[in-house]
mmCIF file of C-alpha atoms and ligand atoms in Angstrom:
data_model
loop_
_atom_site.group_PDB
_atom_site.id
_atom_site.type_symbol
_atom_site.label_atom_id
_atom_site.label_comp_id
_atom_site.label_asym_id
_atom_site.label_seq_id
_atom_site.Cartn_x
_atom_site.Cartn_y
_atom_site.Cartn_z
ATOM 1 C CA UNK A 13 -45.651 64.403 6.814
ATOM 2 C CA UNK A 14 -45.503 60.765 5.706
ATOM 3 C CA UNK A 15 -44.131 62.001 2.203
ATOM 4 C CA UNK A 16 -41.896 63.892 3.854
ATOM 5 C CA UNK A 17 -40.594 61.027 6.041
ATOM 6 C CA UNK A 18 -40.822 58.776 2.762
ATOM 7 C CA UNK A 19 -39.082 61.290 0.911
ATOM 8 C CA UNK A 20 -36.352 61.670 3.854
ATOM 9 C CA UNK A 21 -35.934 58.008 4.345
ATOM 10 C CA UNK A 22 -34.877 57.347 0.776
ATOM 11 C CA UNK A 23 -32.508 59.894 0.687
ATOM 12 C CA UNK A 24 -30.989 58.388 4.164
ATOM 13 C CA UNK A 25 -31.059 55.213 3.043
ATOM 14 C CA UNK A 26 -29.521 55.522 -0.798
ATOM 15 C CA UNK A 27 -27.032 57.705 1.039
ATOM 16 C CA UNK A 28 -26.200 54.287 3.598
ATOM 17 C CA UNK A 29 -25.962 51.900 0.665
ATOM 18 C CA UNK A 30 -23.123 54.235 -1.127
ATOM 19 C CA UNK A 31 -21.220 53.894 1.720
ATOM 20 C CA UNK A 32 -22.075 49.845 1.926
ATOM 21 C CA UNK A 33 -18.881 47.943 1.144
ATOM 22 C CA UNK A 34 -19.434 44.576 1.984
ATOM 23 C CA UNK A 35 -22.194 41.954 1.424
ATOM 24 C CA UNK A 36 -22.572 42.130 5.277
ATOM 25 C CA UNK A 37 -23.147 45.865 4.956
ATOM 26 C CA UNK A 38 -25.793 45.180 2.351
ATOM 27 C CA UNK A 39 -27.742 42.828 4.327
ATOM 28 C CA UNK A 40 -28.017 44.990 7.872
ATOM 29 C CA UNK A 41 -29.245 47.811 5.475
ATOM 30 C CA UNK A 42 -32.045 45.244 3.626
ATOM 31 C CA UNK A 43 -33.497 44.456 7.297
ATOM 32 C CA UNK A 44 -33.420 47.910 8.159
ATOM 33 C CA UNK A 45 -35.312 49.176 5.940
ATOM 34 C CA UNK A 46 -37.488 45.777 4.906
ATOM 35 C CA UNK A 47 -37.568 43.756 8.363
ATOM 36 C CA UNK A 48 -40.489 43.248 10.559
ATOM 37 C CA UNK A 49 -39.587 46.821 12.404
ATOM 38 C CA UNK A 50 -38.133 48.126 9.067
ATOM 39 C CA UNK A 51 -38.442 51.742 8.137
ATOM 40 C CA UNK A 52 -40.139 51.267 5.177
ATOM 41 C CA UNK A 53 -42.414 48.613 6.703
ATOM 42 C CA UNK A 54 -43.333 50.978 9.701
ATOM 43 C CA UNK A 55 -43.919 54.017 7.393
ATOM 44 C CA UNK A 56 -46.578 51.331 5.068
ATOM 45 C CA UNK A 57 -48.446 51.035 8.517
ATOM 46 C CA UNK A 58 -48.876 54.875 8.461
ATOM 47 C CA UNK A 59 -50.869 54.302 5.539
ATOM 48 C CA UNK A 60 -53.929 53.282 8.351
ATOM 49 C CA UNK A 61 -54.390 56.911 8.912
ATOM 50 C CA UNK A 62 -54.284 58.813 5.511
ATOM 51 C CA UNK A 63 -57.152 59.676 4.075
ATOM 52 C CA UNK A 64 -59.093 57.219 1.413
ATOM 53 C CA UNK A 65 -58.715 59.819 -1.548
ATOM 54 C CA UNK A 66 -54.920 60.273 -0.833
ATOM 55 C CA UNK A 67 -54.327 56.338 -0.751
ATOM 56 C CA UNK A 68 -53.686 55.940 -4.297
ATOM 57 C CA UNK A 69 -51.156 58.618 -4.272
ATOM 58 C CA UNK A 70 -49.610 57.905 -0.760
ATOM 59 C CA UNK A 71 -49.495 53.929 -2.287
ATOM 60 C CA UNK A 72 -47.646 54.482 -5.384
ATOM 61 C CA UNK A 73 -44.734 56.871 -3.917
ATOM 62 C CA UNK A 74 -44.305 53.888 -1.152
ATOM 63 C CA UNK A 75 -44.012 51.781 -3.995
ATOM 64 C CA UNK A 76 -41.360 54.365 -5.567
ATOM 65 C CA UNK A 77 -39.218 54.671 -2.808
ATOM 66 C CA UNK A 78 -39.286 51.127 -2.047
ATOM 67 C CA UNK A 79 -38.080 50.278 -5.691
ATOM 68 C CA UNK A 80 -35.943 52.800 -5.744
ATOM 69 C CA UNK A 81 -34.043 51.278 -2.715
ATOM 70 C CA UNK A 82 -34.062 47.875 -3.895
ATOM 71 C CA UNK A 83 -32.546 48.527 -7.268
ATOM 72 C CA UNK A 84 -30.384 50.688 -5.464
ATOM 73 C CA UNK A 85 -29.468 47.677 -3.286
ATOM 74 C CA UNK A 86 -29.025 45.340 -6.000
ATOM 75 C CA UNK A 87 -26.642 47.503 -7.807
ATOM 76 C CA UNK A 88 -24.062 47.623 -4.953
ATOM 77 C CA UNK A 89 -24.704 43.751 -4.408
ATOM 78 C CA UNK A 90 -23.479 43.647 -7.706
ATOM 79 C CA UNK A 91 -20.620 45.828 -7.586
ATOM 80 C CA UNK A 92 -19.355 44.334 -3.704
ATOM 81 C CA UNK A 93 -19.401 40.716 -5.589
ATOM 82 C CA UNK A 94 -17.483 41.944 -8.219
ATOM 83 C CA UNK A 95 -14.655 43.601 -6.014
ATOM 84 C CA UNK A 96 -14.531 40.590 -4.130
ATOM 85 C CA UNK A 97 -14.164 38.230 -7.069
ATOM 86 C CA UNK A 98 -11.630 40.425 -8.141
ATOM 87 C CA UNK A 99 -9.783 40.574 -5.158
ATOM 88 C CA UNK A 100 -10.054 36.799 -4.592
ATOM 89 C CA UNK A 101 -8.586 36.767 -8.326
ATOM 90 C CA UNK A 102 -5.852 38.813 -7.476
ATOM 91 C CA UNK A 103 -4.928 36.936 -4.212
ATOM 92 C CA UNK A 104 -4.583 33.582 -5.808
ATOM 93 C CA UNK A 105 -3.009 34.442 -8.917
ATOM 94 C CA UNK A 106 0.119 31.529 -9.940
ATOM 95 C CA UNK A 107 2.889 33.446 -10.907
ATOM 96 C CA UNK A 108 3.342 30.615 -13.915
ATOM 97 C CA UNK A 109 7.499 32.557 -14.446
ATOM 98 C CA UNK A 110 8.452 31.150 -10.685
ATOM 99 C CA UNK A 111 10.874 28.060 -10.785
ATOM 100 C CA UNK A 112 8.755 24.774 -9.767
ATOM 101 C CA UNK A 113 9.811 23.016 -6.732
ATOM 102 C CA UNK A 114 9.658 19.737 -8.437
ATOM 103 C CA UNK A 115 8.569 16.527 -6.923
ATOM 104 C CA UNK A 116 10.098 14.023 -4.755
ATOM 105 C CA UNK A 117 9.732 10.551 -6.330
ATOM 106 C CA UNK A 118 9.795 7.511 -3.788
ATOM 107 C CA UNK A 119 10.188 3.946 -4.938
ATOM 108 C CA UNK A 120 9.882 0.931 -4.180
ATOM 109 C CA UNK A 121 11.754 -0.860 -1.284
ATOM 110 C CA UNK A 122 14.393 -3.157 -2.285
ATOM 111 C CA UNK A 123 12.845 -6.685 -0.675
ATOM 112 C CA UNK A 124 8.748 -5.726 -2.362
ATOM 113 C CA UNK A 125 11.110 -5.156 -5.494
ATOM 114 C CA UNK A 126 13.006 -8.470 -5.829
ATOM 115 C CA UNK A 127 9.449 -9.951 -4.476
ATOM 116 C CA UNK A 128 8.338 -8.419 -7.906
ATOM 117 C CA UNK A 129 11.020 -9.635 -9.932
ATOM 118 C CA UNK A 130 10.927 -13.178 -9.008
ATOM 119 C CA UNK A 131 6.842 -13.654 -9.033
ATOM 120 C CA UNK A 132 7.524 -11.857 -12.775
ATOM 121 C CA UNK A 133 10.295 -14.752 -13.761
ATOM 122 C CA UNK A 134 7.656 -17.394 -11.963
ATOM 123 C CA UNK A 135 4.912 -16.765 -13.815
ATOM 124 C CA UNK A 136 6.496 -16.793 -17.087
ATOM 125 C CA UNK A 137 7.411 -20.133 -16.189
ATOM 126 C CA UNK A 138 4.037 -20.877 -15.989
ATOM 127 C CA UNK A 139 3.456 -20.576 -11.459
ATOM 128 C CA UNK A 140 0.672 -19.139 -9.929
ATOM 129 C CA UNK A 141 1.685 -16.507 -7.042
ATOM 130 C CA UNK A 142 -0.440 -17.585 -3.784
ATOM 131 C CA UNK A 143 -0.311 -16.294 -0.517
ATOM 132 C CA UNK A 144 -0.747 -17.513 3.278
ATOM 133 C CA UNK A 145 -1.174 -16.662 6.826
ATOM 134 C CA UNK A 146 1.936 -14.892 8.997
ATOM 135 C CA UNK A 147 0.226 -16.194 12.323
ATOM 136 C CA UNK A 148 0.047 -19.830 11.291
ATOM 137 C CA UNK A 149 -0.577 -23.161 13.155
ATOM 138 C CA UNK A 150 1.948 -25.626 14.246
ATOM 139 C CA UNK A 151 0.279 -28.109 11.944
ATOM 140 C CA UNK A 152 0.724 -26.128 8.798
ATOM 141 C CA UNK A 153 4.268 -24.403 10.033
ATOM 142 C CA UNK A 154 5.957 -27.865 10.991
ATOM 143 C CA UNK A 155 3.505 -31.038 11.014
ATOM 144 C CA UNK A 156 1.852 -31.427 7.895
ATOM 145 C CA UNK A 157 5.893 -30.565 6.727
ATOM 146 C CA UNK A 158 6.363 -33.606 8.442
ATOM 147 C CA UNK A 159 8.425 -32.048 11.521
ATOM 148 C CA UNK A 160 5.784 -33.715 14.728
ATOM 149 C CA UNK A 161 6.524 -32.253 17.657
ATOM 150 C CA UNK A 162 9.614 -32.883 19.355
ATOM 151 C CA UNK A 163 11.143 -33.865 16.031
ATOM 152 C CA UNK A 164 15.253 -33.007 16.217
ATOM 153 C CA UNK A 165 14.471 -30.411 13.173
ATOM 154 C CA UNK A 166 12.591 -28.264 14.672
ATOM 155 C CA UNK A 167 15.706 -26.683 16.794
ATOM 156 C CA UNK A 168 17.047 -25.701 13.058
ATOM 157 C CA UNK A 169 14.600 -22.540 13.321
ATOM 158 C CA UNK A 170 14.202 -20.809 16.601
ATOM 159 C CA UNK A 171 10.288 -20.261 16.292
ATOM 160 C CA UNK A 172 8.326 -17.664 17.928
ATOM 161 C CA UNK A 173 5.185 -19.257 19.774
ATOM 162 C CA UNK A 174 1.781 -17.511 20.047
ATOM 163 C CA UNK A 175 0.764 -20.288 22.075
ATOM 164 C CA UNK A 176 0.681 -24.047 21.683
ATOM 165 C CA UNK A 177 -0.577 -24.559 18.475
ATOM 166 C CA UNK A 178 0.395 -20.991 17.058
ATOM 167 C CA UNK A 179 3.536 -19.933 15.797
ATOM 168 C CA UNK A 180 4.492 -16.911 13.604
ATOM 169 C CA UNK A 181 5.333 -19.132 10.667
ATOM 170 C CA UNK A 182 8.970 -19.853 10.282
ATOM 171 C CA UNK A 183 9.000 -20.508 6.803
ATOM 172 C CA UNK A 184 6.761 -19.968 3.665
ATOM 173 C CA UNK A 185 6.758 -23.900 2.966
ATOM 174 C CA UNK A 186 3.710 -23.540 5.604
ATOM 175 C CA UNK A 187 1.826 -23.024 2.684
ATOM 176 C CA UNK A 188 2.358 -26.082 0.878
ATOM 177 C CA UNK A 189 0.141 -27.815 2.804
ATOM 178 C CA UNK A 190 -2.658 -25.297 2.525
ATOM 179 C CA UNK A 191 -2.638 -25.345 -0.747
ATOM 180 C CA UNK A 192 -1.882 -29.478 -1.489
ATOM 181 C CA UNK A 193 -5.050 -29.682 0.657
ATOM 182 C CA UNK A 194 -7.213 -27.489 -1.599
ATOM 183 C CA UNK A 195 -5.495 -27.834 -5.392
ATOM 184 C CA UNK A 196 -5.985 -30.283 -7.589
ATOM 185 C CA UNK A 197 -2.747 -31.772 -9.088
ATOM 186 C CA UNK A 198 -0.930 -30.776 -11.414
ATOM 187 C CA UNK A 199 -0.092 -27.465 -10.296
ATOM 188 C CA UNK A 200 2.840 -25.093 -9.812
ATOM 189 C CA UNK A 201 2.444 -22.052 -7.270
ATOM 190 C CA UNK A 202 5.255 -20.050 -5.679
ATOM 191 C CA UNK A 203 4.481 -17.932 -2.210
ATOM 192 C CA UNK A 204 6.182 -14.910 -1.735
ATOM 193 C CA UNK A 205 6.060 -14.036 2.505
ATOM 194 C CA UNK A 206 6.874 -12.580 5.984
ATOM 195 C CA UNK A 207 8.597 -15.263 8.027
ATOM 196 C CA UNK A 208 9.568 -14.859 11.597
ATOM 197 C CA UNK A 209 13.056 -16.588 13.597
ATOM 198 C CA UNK A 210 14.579 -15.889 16.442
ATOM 199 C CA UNK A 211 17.743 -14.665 15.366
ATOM 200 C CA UNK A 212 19.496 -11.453 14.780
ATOM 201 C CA UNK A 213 22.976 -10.925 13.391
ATOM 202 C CA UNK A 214 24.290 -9.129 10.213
ATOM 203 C CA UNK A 215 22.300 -11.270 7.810
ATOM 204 C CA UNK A 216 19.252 -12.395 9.953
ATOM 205 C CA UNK A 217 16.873 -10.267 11.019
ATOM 206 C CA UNK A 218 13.798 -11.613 13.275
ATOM 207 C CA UNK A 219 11.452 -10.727 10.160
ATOM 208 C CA UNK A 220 12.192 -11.630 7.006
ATOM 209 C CA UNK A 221 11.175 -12.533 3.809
ATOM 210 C CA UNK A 222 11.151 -16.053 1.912
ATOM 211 C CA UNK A 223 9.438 -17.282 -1.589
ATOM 212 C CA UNK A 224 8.412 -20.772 -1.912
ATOM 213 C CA UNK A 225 7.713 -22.540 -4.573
ATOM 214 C CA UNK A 226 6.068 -25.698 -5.075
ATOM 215 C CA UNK A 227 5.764 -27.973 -8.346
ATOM 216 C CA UNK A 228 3.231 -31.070 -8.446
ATOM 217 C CA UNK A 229 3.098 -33.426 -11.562
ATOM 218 C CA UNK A 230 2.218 -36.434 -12.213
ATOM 219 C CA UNK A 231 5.356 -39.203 -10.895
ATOM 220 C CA UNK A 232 7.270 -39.477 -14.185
ATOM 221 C CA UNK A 233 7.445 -35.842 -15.304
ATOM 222 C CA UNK A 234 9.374 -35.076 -11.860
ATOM 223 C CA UNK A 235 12.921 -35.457 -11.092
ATOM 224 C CA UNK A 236 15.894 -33.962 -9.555
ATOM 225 C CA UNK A 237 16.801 -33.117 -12.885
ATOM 226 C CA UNK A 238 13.768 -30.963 -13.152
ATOM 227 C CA UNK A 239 14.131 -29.190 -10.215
ATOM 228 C CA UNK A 240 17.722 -28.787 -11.069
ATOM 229 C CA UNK A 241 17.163 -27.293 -14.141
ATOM 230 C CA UNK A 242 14.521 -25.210 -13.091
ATOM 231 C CA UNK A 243 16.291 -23.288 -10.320
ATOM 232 C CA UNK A 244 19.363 -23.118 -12.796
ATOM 233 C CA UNK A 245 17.074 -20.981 -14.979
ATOM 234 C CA UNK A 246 15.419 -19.081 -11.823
ATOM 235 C CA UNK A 247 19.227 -18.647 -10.992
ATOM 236 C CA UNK A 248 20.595 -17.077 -14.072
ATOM 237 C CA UNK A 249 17.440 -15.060 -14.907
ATOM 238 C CA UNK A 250 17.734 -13.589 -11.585
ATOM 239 C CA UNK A 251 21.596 -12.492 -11.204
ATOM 240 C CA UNK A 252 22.399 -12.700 -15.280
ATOM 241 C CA UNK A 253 23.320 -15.506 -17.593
ATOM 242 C CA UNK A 254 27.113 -15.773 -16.409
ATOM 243 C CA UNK A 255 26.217 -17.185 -12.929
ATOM 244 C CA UNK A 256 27.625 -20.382 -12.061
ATOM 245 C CA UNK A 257 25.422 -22.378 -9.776
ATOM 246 C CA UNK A 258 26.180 -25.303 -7.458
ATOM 247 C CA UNK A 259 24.320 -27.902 -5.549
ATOM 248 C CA UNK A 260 25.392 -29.483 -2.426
ATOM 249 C CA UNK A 261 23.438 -32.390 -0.715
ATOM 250 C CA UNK A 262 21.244 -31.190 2.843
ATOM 251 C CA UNK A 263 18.641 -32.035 4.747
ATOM 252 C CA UNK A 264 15.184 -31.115 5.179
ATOM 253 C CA UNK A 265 12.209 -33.009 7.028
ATOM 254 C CA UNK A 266 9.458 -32.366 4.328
ATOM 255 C CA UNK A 267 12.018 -33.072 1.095
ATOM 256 C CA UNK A 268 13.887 -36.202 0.026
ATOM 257 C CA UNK A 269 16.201 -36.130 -1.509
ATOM 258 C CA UNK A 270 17.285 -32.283 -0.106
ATOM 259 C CA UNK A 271 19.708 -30.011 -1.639
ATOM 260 C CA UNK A 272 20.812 -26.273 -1.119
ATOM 261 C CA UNK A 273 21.768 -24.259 -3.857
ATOM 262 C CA UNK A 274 24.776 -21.632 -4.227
ATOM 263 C CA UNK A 275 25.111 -19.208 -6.722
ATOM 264 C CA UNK A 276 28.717 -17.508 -7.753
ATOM 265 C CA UNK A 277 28.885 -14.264 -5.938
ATOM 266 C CA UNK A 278 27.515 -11.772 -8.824
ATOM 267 C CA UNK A 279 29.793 -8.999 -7.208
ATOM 268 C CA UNK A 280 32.933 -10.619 -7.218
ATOM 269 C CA UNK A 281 31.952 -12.910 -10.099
ATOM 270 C CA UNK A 282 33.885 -15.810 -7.652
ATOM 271 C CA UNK A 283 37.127 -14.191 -7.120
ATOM 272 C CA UNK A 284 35.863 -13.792 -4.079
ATOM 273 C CA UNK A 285 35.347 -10.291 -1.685
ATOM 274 C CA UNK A 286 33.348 -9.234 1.842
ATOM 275 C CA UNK A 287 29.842 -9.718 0.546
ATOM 276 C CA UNK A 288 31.154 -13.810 -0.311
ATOM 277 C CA UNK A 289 33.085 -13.914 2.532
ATOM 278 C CA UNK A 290 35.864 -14.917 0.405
ATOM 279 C CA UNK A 291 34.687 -17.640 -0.960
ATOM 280 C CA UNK A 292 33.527 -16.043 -4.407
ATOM 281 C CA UNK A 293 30.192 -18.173 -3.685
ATOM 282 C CA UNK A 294 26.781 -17.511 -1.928
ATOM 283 C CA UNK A 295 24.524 -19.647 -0.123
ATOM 284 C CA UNK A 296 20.814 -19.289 -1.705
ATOM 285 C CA UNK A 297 18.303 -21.845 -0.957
ATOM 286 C CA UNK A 298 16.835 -24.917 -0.011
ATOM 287 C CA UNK A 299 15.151 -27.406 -1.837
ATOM 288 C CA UNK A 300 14.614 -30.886 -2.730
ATOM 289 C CA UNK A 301 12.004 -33.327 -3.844
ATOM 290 C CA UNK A 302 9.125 -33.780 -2.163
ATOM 291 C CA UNK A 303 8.951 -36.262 0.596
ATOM 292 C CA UNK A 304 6.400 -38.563 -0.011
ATOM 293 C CA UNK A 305 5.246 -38.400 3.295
ATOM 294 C CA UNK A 306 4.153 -34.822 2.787
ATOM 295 C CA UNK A 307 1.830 -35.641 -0.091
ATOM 296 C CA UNK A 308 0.260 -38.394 2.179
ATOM 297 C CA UNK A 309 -0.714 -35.566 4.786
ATOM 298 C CA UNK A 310 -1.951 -33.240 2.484
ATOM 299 C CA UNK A 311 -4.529 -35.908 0.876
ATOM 300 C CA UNK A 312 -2.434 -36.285 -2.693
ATOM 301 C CA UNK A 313 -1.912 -39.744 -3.648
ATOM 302 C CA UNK A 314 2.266 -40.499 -3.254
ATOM 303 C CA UNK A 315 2.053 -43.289 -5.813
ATOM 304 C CA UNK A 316 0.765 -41.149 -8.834
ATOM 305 C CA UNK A 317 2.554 -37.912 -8.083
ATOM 306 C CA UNK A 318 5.629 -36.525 -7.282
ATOM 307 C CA UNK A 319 6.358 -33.297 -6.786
ATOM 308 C CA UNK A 320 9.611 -30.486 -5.847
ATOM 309 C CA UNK A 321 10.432 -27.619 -3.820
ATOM 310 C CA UNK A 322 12.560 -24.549 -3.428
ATOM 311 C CA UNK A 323 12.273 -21.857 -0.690
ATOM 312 C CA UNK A 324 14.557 -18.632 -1.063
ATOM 313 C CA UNK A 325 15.269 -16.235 1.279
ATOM 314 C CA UNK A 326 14.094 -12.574 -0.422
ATOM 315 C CA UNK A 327 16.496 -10.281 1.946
ATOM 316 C CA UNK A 328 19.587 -12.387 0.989
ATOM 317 C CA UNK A 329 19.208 -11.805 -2.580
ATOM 318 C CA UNK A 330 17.916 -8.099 -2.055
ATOM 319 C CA UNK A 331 21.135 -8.253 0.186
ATOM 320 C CA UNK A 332 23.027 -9.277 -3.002
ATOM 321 C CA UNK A 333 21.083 -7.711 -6.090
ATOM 322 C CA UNK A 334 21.920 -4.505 -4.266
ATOM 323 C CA UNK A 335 25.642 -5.083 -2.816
ATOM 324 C CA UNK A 336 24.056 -4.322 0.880
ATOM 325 C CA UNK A 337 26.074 -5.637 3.878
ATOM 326 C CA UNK A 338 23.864 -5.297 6.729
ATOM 327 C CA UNK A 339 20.175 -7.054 6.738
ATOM 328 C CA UNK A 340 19.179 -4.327 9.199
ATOM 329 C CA UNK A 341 19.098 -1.379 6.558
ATOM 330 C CA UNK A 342 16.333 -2.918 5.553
ATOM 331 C CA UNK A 343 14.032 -2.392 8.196
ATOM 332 C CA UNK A 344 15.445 0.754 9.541
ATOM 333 C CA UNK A 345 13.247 3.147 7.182
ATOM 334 C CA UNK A 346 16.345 5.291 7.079
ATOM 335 C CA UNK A 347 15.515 7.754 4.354
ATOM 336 C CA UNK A 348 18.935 7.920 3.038
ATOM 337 C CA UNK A 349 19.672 4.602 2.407
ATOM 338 C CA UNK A 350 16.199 4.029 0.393
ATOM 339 C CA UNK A 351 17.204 6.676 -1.497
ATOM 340 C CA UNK A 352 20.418 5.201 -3.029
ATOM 341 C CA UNK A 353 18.208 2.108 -3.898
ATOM 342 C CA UNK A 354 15.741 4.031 -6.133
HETATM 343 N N1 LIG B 24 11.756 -24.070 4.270
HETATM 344 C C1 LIG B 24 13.174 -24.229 4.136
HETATM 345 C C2 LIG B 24 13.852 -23.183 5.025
HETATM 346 O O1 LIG B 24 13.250 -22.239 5.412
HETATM 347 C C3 LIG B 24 13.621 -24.068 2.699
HETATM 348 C C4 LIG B 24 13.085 -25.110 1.795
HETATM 349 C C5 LIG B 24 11.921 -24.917 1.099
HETATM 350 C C6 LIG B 24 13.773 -26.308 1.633
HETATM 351 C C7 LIG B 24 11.422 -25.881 0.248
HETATM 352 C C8 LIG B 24 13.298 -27.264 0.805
HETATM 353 C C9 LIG B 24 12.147 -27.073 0.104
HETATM 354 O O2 LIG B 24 15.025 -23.339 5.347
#
């Protein structure tokens, strides 16, 4: 009788693992048969009651049919794996003949660009690129650039207060004095930044970008000549060789003598058109010697150095590099207008 059922029970279950077809399958059958309440393992207990001379026997067709079935279930592990990997295979097979979709390239945005080019001019005339706070402190922003409070100058940028003593810096020439206070002279750094005004037309927007740039040297190796000469080359590596350039006296509280700088419209070449406003030149920048006073602030001793600076503003020449009319393309993120200025 237990032979029988032994015998009966293999046949069942070889019969149940031809028909298995997934792993799943394969796994209820293994407890069937092997769990705790198995088949098979219920059928070994029957071994209890046969008698001592048929053990042997009884034992070694157990054995049988239990490695019949495991071989058995091996097999059609084997064989399910193999029809899935196949499958799987077949199911993410490239078709290598379809067309590709190709791949949208972005680029840069214009203002990080001309950023890019001027640092790249800078340095290879021999500036270090530094950077400095947005949220900066009315000392940095206006006093140590020797606008005190209440000084007439300060109504030439509409500032936006954080409190008291914070302001979103107006300008980049906020870092001068951070960086007078901490360098040793000689040294020539430019600043490339955020800067925030309140004012919002065609060409301002209440963000924008400037790039400062600041020259220290001992007193005799400075002049306006220098400076001059410098922004001439700054000038005509920037918008080509042919640019005319011309500087007109000004004012600023932390440079004496002060100058701003024009450049000949590089669209019209000074015949003059909208982006010149007929005038076939362009207002650039600021600059100007550096006010002695400044120095004194900052800890660097007026008598033995002198020093000049320019500050730019970075959307106005994007604004002109790229022929653009409106400063508020710029910070619209419309898609199709960063597109033409790949
Ligand atoms: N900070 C000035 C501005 O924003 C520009 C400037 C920089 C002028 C350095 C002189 C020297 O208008």
């Amino acid at each position: 009788m237990l032979l029988d059922e032994l015998k009966d029970t293999q046949v069942q279950v070889l019969s149940e693992i031809a028909a298995a077809a997934t792993n799943k399958d394969i796994n209820d059958i293994r407890v069937k048969v092997f769990g705790k309440s198995g088949v098979l393992t219920t059928l070994s207990r029957g071994m209890r009651d046969v008698a001592p001379e048929e053990r042997p026997k009884v034992g070694a067709i157990i054995n049988e049919v239990k490695v019949a079935i495991e071989e058995a279930l091996s097999a059609k592990q084997a064989e399910v794996e193999n029809a899935e990997l196949l499958s799987k295979l077949e199911s993410e097979k490239v078709d290598i003949t379809e067309p590709a979709q190709g791949v949208e390239k972005g680029a840069l945005h214009p203002i990080p660009r001309v950023i890019d080019k001027l640092c790249d001019i800078c340095v290879g005339l021999g500036f270090s690129v530094v950077e400095g706070p947005e949220v900066e402190s009315d000392y940095y922003n206006f006093e140590a650039m020797n606008t005190p409070k209440n000084h007439p100058s300060r109504d030439m940028q509409d500032s936006f207060f954080v409190n008291e003593e914070i302001v979103l810096r107006t300008q980049t020439s906020a870092v001068q004095g951070r960086e007078m206070e901490v360098r040793k002279p000689p040294f020539k750094i430019v600043c490339p930044g955020k800067t925030y005004r309140n004012d919002s037309d065609a060409t301002h927007s209440p963000v924008f970008h400037q790039l400062e740039g600041l020259v220290i040297e001992e007193g005799d190796k400075v002049s306006l000549a220098d400076l001059k000469s410098m922004l001439t080359i700054l000038m005509k590596r920037l918008y080509g060789e042919d640019t005319e350039i011309r500087f007109r006296p000004s004012f600023f509280p932390f440079t004496e003598p002060s100058i701003e700088v024009d450049v000949s419209c590089p669209t019209c070449h000074g015949k003059g058109c909208s982006l010149c406003k007929g005038t076939g030149m362009l207002e650039l920048l600021g600059a100007g010697i550096v006010n002695p006073k400044v120095l004194e602030l900052s800890g660097i001793d007026s008598k033995k150095y002198r020093g000049f600076a320019f500050g730019f503003g970075l959307d106005r020449t994007a604004m002109i590099l790229n022929s653009i009319g409106n400063i508020k393309y710029f910070y619209k993120n419309d898609k199709r207008f960063l597109e033409q200025m790949k």
